[in-house]
mmCIF file of C-alpha atoms in Angstrom:
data_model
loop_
_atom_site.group_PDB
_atom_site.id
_atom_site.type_symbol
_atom_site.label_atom_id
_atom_site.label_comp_id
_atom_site.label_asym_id
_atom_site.label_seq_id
_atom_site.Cartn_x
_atom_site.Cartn_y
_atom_site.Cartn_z
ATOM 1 C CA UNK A 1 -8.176 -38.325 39.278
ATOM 2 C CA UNK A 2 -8.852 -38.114 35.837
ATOM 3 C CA UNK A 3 -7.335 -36.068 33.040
ATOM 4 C CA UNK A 4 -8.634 -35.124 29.757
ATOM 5 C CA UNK A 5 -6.575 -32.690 27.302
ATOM 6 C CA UNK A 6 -9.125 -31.174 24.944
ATOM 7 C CA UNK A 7 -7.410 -29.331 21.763
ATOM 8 C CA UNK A 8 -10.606 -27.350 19.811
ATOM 9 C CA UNK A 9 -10.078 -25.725 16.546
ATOM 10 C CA UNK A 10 -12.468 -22.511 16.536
ATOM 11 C CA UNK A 11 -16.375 -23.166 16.141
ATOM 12 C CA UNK A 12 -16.237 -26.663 17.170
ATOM 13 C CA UNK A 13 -17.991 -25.589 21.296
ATOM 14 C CA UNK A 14 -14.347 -26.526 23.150
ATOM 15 C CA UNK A 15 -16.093 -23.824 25.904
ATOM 16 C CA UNK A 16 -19.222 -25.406 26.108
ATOM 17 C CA UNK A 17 -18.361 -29.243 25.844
ATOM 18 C CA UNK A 18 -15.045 -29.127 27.990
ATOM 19 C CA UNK A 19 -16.861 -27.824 31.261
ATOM 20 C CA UNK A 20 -19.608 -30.419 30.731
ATOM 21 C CA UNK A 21 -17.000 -32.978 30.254
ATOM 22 C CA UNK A 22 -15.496 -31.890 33.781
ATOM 23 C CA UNK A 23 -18.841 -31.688 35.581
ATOM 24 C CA UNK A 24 -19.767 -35.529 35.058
ATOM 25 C CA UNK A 25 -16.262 -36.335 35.666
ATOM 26 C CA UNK A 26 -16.449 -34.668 38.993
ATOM 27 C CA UNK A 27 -13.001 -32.631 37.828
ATOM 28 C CA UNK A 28 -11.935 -29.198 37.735
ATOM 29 C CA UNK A 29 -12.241 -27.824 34.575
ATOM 30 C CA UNK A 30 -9.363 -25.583 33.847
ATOM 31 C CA UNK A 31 -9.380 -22.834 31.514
ATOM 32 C CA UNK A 32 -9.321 -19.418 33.073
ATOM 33 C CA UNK A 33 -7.639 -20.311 36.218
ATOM 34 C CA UNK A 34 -4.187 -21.005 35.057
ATOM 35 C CA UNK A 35 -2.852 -17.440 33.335
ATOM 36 C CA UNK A 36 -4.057 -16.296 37.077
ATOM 37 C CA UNK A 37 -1.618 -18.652 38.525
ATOM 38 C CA UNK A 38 0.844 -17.734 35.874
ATOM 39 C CA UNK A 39 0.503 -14.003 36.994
ATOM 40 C CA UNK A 40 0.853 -14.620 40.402
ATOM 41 C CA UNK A 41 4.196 -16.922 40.441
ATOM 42 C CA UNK A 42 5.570 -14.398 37.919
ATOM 43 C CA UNK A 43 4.353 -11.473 39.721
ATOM 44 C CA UNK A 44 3.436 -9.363 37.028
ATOM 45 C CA UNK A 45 -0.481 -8.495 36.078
ATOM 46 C CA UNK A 46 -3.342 -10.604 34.720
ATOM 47 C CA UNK A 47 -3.211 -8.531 30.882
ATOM 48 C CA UNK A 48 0.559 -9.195 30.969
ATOM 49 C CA UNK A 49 -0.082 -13.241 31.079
ATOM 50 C CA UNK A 50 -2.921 -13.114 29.045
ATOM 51 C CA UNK A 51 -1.074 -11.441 26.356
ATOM 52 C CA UNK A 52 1.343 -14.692 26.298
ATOM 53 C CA UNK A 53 -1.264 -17.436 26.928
ATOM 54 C CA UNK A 54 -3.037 -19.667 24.195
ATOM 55 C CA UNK A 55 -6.795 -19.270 24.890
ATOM 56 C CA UNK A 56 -6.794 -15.289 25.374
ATOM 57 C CA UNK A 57 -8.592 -13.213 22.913
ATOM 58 C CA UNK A 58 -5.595 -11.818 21.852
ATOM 59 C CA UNK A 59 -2.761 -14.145 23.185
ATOM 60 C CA UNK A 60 0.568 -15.276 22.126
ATOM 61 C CA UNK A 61 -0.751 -17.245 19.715
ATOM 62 C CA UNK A 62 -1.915 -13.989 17.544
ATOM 63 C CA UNK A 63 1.236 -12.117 18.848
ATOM 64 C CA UNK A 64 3.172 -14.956 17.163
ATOM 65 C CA UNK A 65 0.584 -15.440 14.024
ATOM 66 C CA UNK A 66 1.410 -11.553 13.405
ATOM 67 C CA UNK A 67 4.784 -11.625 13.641
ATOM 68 C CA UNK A 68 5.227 -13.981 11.255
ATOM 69 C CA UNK A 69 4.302 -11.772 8.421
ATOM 70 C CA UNK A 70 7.277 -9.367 9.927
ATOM 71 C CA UNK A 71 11.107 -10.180 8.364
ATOM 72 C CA UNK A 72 12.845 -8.466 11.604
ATOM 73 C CA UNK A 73 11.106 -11.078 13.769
ATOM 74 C CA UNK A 74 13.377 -14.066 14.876
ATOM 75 C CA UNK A 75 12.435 -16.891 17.144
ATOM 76 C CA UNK A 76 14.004 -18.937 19.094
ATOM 77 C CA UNK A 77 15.305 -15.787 21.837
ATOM 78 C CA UNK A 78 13.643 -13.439 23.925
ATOM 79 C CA UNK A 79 14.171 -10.616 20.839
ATOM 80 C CA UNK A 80 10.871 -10.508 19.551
ATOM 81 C CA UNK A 81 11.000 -6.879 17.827
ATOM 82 C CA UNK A 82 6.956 -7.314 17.729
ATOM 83 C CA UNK A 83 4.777 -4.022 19.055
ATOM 84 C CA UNK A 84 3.384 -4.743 22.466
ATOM 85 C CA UNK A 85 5.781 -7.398 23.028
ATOM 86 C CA UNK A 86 6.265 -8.210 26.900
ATOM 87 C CA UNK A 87 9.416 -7.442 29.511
ATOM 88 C CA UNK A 88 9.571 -11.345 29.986
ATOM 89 C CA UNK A 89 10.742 -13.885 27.387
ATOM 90 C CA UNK A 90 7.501 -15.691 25.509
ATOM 91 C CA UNK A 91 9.015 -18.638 26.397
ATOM 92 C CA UNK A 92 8.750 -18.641 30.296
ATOM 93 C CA UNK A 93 5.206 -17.751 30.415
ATOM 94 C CA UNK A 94 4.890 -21.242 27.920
ATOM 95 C CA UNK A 95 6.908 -22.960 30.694
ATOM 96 C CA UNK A 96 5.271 -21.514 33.590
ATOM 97 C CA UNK A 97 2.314 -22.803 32.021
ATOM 98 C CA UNK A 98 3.282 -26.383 31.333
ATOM 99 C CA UNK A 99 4.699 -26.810 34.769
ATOM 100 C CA UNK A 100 0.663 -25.163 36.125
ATOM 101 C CA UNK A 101 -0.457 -27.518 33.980
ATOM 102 C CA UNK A 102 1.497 -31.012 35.074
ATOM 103 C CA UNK A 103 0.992 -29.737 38.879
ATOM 104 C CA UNK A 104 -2.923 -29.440 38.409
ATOM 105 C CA UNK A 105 -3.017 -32.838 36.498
ATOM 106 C CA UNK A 106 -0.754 -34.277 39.665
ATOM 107 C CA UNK A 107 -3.235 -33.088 42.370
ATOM 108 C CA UNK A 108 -6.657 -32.527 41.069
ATOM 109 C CA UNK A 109 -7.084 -33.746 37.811
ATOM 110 C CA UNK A 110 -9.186 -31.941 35.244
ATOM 111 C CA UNK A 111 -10.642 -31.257 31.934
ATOM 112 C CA UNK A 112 -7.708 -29.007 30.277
ATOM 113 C CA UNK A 113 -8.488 -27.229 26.872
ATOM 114 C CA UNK A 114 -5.926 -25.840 24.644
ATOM 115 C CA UNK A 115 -2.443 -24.608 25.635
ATOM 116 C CA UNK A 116 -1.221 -27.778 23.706
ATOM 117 C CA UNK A 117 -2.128 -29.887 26.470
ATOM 118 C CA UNK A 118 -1.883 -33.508 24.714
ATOM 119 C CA UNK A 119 1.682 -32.501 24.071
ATOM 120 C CA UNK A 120 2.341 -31.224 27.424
ATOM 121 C CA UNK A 121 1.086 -33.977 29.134
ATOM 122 C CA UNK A 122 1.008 -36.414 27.036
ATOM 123 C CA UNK A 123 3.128 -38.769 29.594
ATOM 124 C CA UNK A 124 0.642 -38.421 31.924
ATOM 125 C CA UNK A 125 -0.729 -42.187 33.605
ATOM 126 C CA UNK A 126 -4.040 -42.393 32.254
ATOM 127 C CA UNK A 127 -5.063 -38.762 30.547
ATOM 128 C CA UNK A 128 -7.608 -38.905 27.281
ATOM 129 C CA UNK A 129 -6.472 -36.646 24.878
ATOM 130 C CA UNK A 130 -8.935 -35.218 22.353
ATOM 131 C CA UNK A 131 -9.389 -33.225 19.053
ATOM 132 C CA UNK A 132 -12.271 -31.418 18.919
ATOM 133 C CA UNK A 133 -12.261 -30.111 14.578
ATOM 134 C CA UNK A 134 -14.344 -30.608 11.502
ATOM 135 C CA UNK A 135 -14.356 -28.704 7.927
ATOM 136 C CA UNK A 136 -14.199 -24.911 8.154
ATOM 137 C CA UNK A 137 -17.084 -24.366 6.026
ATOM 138 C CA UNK A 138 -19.242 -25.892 9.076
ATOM 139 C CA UNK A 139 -17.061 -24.399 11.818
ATOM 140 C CA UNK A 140 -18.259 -21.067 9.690
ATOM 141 C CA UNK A 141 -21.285 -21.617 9.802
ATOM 142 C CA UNK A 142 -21.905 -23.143 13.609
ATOM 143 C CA UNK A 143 -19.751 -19.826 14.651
ATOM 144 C CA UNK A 144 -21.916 -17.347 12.500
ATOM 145 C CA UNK A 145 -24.825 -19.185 13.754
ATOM 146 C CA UNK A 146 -23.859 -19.314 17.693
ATOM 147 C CA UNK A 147 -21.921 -15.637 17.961
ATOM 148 C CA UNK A 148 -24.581 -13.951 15.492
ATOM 149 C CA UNK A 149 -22.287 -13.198 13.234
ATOM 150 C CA UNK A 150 -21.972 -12.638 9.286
ATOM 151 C CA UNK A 151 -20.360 -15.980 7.674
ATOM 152 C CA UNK A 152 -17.494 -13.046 6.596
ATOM 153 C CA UNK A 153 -16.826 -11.865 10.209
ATOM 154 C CA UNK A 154 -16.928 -15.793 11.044
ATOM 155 C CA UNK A 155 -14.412 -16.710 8.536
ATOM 156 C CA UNK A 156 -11.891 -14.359 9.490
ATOM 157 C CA UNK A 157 -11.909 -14.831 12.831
ATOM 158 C CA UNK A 158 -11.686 -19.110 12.232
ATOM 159 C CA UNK A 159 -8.537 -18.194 10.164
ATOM 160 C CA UNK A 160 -6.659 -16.143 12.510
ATOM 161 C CA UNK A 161 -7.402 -18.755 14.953
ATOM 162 C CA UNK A 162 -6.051 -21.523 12.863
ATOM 163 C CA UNK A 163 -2.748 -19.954 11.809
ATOM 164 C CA UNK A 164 -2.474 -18.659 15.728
ATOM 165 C CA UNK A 165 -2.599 -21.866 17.493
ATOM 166 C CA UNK A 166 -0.554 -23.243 14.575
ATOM 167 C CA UNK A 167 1.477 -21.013 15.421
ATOM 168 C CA UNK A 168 1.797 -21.655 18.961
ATOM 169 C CA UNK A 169 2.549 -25.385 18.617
ATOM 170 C CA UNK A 170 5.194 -25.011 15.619
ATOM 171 C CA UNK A 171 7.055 -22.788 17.593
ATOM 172 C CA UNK A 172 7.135 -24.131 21.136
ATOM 173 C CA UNK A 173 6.575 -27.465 20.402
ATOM 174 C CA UNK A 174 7.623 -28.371 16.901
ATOM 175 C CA UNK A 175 4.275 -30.405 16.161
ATOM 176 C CA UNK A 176 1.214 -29.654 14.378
ATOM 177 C CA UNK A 177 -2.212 -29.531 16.724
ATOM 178 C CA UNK A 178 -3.697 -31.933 13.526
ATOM 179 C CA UNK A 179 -1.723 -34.494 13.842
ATOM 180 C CA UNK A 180 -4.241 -37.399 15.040
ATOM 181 C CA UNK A 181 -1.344 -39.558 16.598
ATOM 182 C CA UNK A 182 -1.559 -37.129 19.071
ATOM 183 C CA UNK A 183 -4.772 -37.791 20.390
ATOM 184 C CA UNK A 184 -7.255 -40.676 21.364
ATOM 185 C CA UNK A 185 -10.810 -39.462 20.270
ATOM 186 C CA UNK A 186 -11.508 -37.638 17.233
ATOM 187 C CA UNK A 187 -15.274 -35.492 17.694
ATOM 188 C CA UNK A 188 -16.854 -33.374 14.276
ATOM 189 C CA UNK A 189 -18.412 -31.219 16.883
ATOM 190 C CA UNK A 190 -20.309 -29.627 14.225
ATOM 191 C CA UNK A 191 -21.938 -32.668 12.898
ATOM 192 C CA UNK A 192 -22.512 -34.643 16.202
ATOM 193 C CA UNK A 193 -24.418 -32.533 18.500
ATOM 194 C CA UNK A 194 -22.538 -31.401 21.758
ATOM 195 C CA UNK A 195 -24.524 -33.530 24.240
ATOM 196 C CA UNK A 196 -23.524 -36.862 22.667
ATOM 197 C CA UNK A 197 -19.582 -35.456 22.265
ATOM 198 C CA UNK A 198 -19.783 -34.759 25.562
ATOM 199 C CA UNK A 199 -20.774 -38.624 26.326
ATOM 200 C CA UNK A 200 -18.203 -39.900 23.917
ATOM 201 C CA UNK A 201 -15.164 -38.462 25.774
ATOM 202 C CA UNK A 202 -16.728 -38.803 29.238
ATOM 203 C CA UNK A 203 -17.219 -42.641 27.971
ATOM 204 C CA UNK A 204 -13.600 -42.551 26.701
ATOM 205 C CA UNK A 205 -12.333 -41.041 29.785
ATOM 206 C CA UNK A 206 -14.022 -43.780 32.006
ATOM 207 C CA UNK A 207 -12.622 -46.427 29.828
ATOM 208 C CA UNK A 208 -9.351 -45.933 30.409
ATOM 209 C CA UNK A 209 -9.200 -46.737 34.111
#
């Protein structure tokens, strides 16, 4: 059952190449499905794990890119003195998540993108792990160009990104989602078109068996 851990910086088609990825690899591709499972072992609603999961529109990785512009914020506890902050500690939605993550990669496999997957299984027999980035001024311009947007609008919403999931890993991870030691495969998404990155990390993938 093969594993790949995709980690996309914003603009560079993680949605689009990830699922193609996990259709020729005959895995799962999992994305949406695990705040679900989140919610459901936790028992509290969908908007509730959203709010504390990496890939969500407005996720823990903006809740924690926000707060750390505020001085009353401290991490490290569940006393995050942030507006719209959750009942539940941050930190065991993140480990909920992980141990969804590890118990997919167990049983079914699958093409996993973001939630710092190449950290969190980055012991696992076997899994590719990939970086999916390039320069922001063509991330810019492939996101103004794909979500017919102004290169303004695209901009800002590239750099909330960034600092978000840089957020994310910092804090629950102490590693930076750039660092290539972390990863096998390397892809300019922007510059190589997203067919042939999708061949390259199937290729990889089937390589490493």
């Amino acid at each position: 059952m093969r594993v790949v851990t995709i980690s996309a910086t914003y603009g560079t088609a993680g949605s689009q190449i990830g699922p193609a990825v996990a259709g020729l690899l005959g895995v799962p591709f999992v994305d949406r499905a695990i705040p679900s499972a989140v919610a459901q072992e936790l028992g509290c609603t969908l908007e509730e794990a959203l709010a504390h999961d990496d890939r969500a529109e407005h996720g823990l990785g903006r809740l924690l890119s926000g707060a750390m512009r505020l001085p009353t914020v401290t991490f490290g506890g569940v006393d995050m003195y942030v507006p719209g902050a959750m009942p539940l500690p941050p930190e065991e939605f993140v480990r909920r998540t992980e141990r969804m993550l590890k118990e997919t990669a167990r049983t079914q496999g699958g093409v996993f993108l973001g939630r710092a997957g190449a950290v969190v299984l980055a012991d696992h027999p076997g899994a590719l792990h990939v970086r999916l980035d390039a320069p922001v001024k063509r991330r810019i311009r492939q996101t103004a160009t794909f979500g017919e947007l102004t290169e303004r609008e695209a901009r800002r919403i590239i750099e909330d990104n960034d600092r978000a999931r840089e957020a994310y890993w910092r804090h629950f991870y102490r590693a930076d989602p750039a660092d290539p030691y972390q990863y096998h495969l390397a892809v300019d998404s922007t510059t190589i078109p997203v067919p042939t990155c999708v061949d390259l990390i199937v290729t990889a993938a089937e390589a490493l068996d």
